[in-house]
Coordinates of C-alpha atoms and ligand atoms in Angstrom, one line a residue:
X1 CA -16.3 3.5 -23.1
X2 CA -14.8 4.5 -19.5
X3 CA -11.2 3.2 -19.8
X4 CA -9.7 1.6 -16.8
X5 CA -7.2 4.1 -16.4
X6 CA -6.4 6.9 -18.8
X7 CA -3.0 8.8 -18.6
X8 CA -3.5 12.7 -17.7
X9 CA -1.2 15.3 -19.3
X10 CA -0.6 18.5 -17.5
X11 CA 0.4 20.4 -21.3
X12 CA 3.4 21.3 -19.9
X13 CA 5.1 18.0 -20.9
X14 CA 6.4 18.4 -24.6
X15 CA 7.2 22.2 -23.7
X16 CA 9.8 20.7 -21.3
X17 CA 10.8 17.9 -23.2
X18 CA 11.6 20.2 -25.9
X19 CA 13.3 22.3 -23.6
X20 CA 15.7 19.7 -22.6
X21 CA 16.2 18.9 -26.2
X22 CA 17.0 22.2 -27.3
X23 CA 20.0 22.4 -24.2
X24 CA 21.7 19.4 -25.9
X25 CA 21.7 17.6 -22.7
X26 CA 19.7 14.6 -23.5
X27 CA 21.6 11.8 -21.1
X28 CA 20.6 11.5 -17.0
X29 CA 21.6 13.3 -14.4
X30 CA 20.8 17.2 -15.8
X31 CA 19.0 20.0 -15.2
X32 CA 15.6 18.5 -14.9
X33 CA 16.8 15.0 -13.2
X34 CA 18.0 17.7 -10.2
X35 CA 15.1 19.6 -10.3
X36 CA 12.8 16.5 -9.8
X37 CA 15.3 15.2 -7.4
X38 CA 15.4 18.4 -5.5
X39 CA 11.6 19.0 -5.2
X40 CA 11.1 15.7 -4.3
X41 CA 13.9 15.7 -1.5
X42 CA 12.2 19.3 -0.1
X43 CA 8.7 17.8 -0.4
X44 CA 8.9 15.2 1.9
X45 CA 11.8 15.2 3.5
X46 CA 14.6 12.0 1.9
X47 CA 18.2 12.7 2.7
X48 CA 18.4 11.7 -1.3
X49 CA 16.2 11.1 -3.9
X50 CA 17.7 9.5 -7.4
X51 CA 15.4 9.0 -10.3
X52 CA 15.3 6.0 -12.0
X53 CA 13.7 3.9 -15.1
X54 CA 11.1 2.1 -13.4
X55 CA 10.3 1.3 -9.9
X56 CA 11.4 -2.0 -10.6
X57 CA 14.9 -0.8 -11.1
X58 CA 14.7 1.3 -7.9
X59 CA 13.8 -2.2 -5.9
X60 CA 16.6 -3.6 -7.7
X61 CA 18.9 -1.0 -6.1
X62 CA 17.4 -1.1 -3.1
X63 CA 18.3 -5.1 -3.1
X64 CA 21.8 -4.6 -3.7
X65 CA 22.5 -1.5 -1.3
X66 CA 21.2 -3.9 1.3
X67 CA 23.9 -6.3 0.6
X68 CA 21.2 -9.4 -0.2
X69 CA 23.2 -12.8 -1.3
X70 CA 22.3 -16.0 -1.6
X71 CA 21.0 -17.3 1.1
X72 CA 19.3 -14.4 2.7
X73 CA 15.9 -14.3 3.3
X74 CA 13.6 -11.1 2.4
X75 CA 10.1 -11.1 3.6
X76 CA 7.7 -9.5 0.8
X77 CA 3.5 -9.6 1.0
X78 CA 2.6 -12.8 -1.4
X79 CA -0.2 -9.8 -2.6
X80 CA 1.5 -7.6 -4.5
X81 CA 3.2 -6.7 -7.4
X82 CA 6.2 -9.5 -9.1
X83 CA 9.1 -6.7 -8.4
X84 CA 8.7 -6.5 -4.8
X85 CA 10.0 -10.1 -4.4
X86 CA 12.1 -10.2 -7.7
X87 CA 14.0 -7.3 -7.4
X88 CA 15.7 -9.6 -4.2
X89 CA 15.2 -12.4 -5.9
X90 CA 17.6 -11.8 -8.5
X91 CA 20.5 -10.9 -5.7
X92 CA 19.7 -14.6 -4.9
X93 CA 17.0 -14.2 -1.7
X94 CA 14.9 -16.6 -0.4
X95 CA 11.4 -14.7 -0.4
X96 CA 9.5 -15.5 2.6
X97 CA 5.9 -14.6 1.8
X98 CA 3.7 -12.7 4.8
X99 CA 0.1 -12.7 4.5
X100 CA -2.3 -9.5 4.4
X101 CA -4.5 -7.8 6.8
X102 CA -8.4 -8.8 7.3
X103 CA -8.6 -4.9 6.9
X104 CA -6.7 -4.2 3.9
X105 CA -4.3 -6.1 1.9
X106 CA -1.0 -4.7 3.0
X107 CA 1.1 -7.1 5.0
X108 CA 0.2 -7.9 8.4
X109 CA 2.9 -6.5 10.8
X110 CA 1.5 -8.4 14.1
X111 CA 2.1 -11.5 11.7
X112 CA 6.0 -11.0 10.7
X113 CA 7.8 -11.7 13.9
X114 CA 7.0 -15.7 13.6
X115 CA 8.5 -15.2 10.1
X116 CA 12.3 -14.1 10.7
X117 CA 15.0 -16.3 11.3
X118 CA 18.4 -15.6 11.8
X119 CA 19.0 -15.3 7.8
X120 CA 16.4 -12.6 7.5
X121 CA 17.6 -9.5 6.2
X122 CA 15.3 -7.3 4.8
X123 CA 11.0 -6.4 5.2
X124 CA 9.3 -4.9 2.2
X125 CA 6.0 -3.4 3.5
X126 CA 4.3 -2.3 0.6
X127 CA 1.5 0.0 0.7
X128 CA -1.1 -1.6 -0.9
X129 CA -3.4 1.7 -3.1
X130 CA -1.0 4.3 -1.5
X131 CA -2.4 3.0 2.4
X132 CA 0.4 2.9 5.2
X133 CA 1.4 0.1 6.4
X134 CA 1.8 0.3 10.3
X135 CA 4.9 1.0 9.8
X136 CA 5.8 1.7 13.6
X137 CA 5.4 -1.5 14.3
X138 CA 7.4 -2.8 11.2
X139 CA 10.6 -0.7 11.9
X140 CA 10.2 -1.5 16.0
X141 CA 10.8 -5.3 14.6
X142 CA 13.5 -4.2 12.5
X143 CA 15.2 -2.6 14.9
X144 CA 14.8 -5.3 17.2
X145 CA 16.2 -8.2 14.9
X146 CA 18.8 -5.8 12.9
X147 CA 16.9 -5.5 9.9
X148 CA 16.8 -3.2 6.9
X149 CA 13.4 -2.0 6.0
X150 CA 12.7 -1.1 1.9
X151 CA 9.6 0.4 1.3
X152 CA 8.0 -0.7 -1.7
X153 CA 6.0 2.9 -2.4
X154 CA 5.1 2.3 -6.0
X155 CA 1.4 3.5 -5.2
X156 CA 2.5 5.7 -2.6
X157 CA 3.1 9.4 -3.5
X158 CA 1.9 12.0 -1.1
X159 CA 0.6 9.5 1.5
X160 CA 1.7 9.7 5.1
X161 CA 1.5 7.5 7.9
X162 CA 0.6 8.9 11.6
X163 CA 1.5 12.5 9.0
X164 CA 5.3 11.5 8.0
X165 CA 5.5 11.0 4.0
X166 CA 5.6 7.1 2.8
X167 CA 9.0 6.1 1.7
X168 CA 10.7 8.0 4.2
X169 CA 10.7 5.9 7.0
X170 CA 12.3 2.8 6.1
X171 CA 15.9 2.9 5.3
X172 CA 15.1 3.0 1.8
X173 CA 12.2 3.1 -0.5
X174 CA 10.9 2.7 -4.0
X175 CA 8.3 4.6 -6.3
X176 CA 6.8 4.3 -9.8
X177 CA 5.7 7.2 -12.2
X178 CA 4.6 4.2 -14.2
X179 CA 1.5 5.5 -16.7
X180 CA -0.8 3.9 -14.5
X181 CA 0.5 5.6 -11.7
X182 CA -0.5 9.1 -9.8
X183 CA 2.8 11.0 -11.5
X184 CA 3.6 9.7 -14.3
X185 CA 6.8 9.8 -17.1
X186 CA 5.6 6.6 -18.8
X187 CA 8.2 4.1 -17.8
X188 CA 9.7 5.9 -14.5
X189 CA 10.6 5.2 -10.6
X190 CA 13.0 6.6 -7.9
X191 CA 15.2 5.7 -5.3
X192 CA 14.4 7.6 -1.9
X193 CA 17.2 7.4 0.6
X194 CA 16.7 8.0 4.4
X195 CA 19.3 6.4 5.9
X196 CA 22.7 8.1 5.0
X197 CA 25.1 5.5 5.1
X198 CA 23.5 4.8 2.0
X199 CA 23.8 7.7 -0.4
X200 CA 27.8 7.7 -1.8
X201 CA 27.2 3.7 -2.5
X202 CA 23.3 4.5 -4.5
X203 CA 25.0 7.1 -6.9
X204 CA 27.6 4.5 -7.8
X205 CA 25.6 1.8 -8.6
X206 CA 22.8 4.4 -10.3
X207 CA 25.8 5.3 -12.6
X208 CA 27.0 1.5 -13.8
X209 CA 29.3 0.9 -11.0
X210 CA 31.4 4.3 -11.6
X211 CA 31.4 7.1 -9.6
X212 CA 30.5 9.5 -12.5
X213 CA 28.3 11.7 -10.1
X214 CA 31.4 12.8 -8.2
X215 CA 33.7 13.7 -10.9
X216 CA 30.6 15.6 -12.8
X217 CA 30.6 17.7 -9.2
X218 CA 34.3 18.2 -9.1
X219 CA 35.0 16.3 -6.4
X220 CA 37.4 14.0 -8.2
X221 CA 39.7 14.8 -11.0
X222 CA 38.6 11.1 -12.8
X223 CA 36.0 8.6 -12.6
X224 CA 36.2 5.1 -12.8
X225 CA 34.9 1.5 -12.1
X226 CA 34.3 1.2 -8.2
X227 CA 31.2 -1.4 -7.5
X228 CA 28.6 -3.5 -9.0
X229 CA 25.7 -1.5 -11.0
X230 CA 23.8 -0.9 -13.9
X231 CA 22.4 2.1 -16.2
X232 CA 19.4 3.0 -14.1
X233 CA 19.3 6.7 -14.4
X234 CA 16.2 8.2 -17.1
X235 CA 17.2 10.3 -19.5
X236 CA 16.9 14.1 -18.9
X237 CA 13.8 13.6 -21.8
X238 CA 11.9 11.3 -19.3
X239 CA 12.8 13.7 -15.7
X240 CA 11.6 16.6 -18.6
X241 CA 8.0 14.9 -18.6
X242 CA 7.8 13.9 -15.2
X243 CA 9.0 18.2 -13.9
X244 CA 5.9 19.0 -15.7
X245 CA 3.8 16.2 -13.8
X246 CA 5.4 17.5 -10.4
X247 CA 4.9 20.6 -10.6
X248 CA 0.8 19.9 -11.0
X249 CA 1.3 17.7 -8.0
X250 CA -1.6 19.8 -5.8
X251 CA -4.5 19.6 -8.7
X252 CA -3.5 16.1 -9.7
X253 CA -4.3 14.6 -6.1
X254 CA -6.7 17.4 -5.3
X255 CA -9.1 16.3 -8.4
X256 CA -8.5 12.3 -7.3
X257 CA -9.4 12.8 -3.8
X258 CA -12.6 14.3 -5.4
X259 CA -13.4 11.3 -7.8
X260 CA -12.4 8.8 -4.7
X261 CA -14.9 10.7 -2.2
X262 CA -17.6 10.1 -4.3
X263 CA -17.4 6.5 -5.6
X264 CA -17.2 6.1 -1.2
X265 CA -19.6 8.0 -0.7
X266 CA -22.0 6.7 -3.4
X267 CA -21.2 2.9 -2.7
X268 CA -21.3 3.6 0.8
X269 CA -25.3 2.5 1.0
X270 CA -24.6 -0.9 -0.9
X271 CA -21.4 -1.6 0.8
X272 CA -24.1 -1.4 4.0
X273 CA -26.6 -4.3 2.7
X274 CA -23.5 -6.7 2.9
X275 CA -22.8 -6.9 -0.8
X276 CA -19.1 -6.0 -0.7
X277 CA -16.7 -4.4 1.6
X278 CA -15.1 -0.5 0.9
X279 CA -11.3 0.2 1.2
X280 CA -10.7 0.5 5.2
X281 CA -8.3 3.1 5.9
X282 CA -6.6 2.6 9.3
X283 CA -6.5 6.3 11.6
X284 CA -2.7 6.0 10.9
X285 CA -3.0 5.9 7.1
X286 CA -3.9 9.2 4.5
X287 CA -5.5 8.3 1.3
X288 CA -3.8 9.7 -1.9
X289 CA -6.8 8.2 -3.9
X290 CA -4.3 6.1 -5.7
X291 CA -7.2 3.2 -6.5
X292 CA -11.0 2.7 -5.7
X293 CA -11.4 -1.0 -5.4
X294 CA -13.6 -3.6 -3.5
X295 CA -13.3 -6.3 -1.9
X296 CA -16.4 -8.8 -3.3
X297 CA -17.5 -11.8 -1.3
X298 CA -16.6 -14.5 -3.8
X299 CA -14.7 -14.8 -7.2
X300 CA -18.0 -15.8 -8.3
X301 CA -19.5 -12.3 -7.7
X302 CA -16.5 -10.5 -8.5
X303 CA -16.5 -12.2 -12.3
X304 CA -20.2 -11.1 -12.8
X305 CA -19.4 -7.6 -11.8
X306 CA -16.8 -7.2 -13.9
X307 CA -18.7 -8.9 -17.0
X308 CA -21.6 -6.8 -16.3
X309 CA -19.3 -3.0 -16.0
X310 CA -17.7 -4.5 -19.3
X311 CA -21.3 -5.2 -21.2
X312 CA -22.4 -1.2 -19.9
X313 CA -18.7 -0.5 -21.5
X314 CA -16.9 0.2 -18.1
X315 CA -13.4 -1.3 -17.5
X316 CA -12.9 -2.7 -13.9
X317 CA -10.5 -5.3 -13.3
X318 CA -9.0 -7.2 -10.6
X319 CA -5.2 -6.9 -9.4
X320 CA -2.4 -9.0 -8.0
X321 CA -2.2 -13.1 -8.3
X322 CA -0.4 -14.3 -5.2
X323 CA 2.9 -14.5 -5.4
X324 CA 3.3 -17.6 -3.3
X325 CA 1.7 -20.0 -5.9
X326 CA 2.7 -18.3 -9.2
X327 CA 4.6 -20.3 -11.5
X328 CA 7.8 -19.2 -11.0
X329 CA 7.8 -19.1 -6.8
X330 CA 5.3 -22.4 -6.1
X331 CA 7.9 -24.9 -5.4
X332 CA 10.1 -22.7 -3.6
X333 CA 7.7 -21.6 -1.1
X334 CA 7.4 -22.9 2.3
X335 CA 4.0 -24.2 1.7
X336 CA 2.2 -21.9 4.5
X337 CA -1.5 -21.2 3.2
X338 CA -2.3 -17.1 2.5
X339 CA -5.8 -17.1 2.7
X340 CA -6.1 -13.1 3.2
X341 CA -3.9 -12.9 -0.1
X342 CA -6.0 -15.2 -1.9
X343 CA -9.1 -13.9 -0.8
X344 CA -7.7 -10.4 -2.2
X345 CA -6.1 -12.3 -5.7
X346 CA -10.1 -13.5 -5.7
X347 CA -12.3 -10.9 -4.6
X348 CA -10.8 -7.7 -5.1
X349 CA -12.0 -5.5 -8.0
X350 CA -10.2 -2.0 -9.4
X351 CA -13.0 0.9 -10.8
X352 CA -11.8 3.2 -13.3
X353 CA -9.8 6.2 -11.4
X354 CA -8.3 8.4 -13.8
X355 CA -7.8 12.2 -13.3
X356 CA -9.9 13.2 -16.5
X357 CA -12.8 10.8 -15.1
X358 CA -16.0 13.0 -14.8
X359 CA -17.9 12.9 -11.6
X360 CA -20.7 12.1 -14.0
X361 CA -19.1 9.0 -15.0
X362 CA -17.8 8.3 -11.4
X363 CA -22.2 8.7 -10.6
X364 CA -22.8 6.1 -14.1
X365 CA -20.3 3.2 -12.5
X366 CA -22.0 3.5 -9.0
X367 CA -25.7 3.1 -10.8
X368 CA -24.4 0.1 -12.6
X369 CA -23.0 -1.5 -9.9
X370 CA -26.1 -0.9 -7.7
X371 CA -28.0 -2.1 -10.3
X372 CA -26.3 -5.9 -10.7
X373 CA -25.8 -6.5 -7.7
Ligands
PLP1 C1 3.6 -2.5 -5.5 C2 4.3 -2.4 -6.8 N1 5.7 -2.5 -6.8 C3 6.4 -2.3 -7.9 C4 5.8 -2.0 -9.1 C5 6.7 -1.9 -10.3 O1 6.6 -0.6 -10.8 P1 7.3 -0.2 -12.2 O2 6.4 -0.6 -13.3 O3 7.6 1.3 -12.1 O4 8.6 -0.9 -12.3 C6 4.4 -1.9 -9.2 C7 3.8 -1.7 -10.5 O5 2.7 -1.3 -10.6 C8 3.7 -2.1 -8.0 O6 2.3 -2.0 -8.0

């Protein structure tokens, strides 16, 4: 069976969980939370960088550094994942749904002007399989109407847009090392901070409202209560795991790059005889081989592809519902029709990309697919 996604393991992992177990610091914010932290700041440039549990949890920071109330409106892609829109949600937004690109699902920026009003606060571009948004475009608008931009970079790592790293160029920005992810500590995200105003506030509310992180520099003589937050630091166990991922950061995306150049090259033929369309990377966006999907030309076709991978024991599957007719948003939405989201929720389909995926195997899922359809 090819799974559709299996988690890699650099060996380094339990060595440096073990390690942290053994310095009897076991609670956030130690040795390896700053080392992860640090490399990540140096790598690609945040003023800040605070790890977190999830991604999720970083969004939910994100919400509440921008100062969203009820009453404010957010504008979020409708194709994407729940947390982009809940995280603002729950800080009592209005969630003002944008539509996708033609090109590629992330949010179409020549689209967002006609969607802010004078209650709009904040734009979420997220970048859909680690591919810039235009994001030029999005913080010209930004600028132009006082807005905050948070970057929802969940898929992101080591992508660049017009060659400046995702996640720092809005004001802040959000990653997962979720196991499906590129790096991975099983349940993990962080916080990247570009703007600075930012940073004193973020440690406060990382640390359950107190302003731990200072006294634990020396740079008070107590802590105490100062703001709204929560627990949403990792344990030093989980930064452990997720030093040893970093630190194979080079082979990790050099091996995925691989796997992704062949399944494009390889589909590239049937792609040509109109029977689905490839990922389109715009000349402004890298590729950090985060997914391989396509995009079919009906839900009909996309269901028999999947049912036939699944019958030659390959996992694909499809991705996001739209956001603006789920369950929980339908009724609140403004009733605009997405039709580039719901072609996406419809027709897009996810292959197997996993670092310990052969190219053999990558080679077997192109046969099968050229075979059905
Ligand atoms: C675009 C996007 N944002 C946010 C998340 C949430 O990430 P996490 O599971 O780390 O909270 C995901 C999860 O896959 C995602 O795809």
């Amino acid at each position: 069976m090819i799974p559709f996604n299996k988690p890699h393991l650099t060996g380094k992992e339990a060595h440096y969980m073990y390690q942290a177990v053994n310095d009897g610091k076991l609670s956030g914010n130690g040795k390896f939370t700053k080392q992860c932290q640090h490399f990540l700041e140096e790598r690609y440039g945040f003023k800040k960088c605070l790890l977190t549990t999830s991604c999720t949890d970083a969004l939910e920071m994100a919400a509440i550094l921008c100062d969203v109330r009820p009453g404010d409106e957010v504008i979020v892609p409708s194709y994407t994942f729940v947390s982009s829109a809940l995280a603002f949600v729950r800080q009592g937004a209005k969630i003002v749904f944008a539509d996708s690109m033609k090109r590629n699902p992330n949010l179409d920026a020549e689209s967002l002007e006609a969607l802010i009003t004078p209650k709009t606060k904040v734009i979420v571009p997220v970048h859909y399989a680690g591919v810039a948004c235009d994001m030029d475009r999005i913080m010209e608008i930004a600028e132009k109407y006082h807005l905050l931009v948070v970057e929802d970079a969940a898929q992101a790592i080591d992508s660049c847009y017009k060659g400046r790293p995702l996640g720092t160029i809005g004001h802040l920005s959000a990653f997962s090392f979720h196991e499906t992810k590129n790096i991975i500590s099983g349940e993990g995200g962080m916080l990247g901070i570009n703007d600075a105003r930012f940073i004193r506030r973020a440690e406060i509310i990382w640390e359950k409202g107190t302003n731990r992180a200072e006294f634990f520099r020396g740079e008070v003589n107590k802590y105490g209560w100062c703001d709204i937050g929560s627990s949403f630091l990792p344990s030093e166990i989980i930064a452990a795991f997720l030093w040893a991922q970093l630190e194979e950061m080079e082979t990790i995306q050099a091996k995925r790059k691989e796997l992704w150049n062949m399944y494009f090259e390889l589909l590239t033929t049937l792609e040509n005889r109109g029977l689905f369309k490839l990922p389109d990377l715009p000349d402004y966006a890298t590729n950090n081989a985060h997914m391989f999907y396509l995009v079919c030309n009906s839900l009909e076709e996309r269901t028999a592809l999947i049912k036939t991978l699944k019958e030659h024991d390959i996992m694909a599957v499809f991705h996001y519902l739209s956001l603006h007719s789920s369950e929980y948003y339908k009724d609140k939405h403004d009733g605009r029709p997405l039709s580039e989201c719901d072609r996406y929720a419809d027709c897009l389909v996810r292959l197997p990309m996993y670092f310990d995926l052969s190219m053999a195997e990558v080679k077997t899922i192109c046969d099968v697919i050229g075979s059905c359809l």
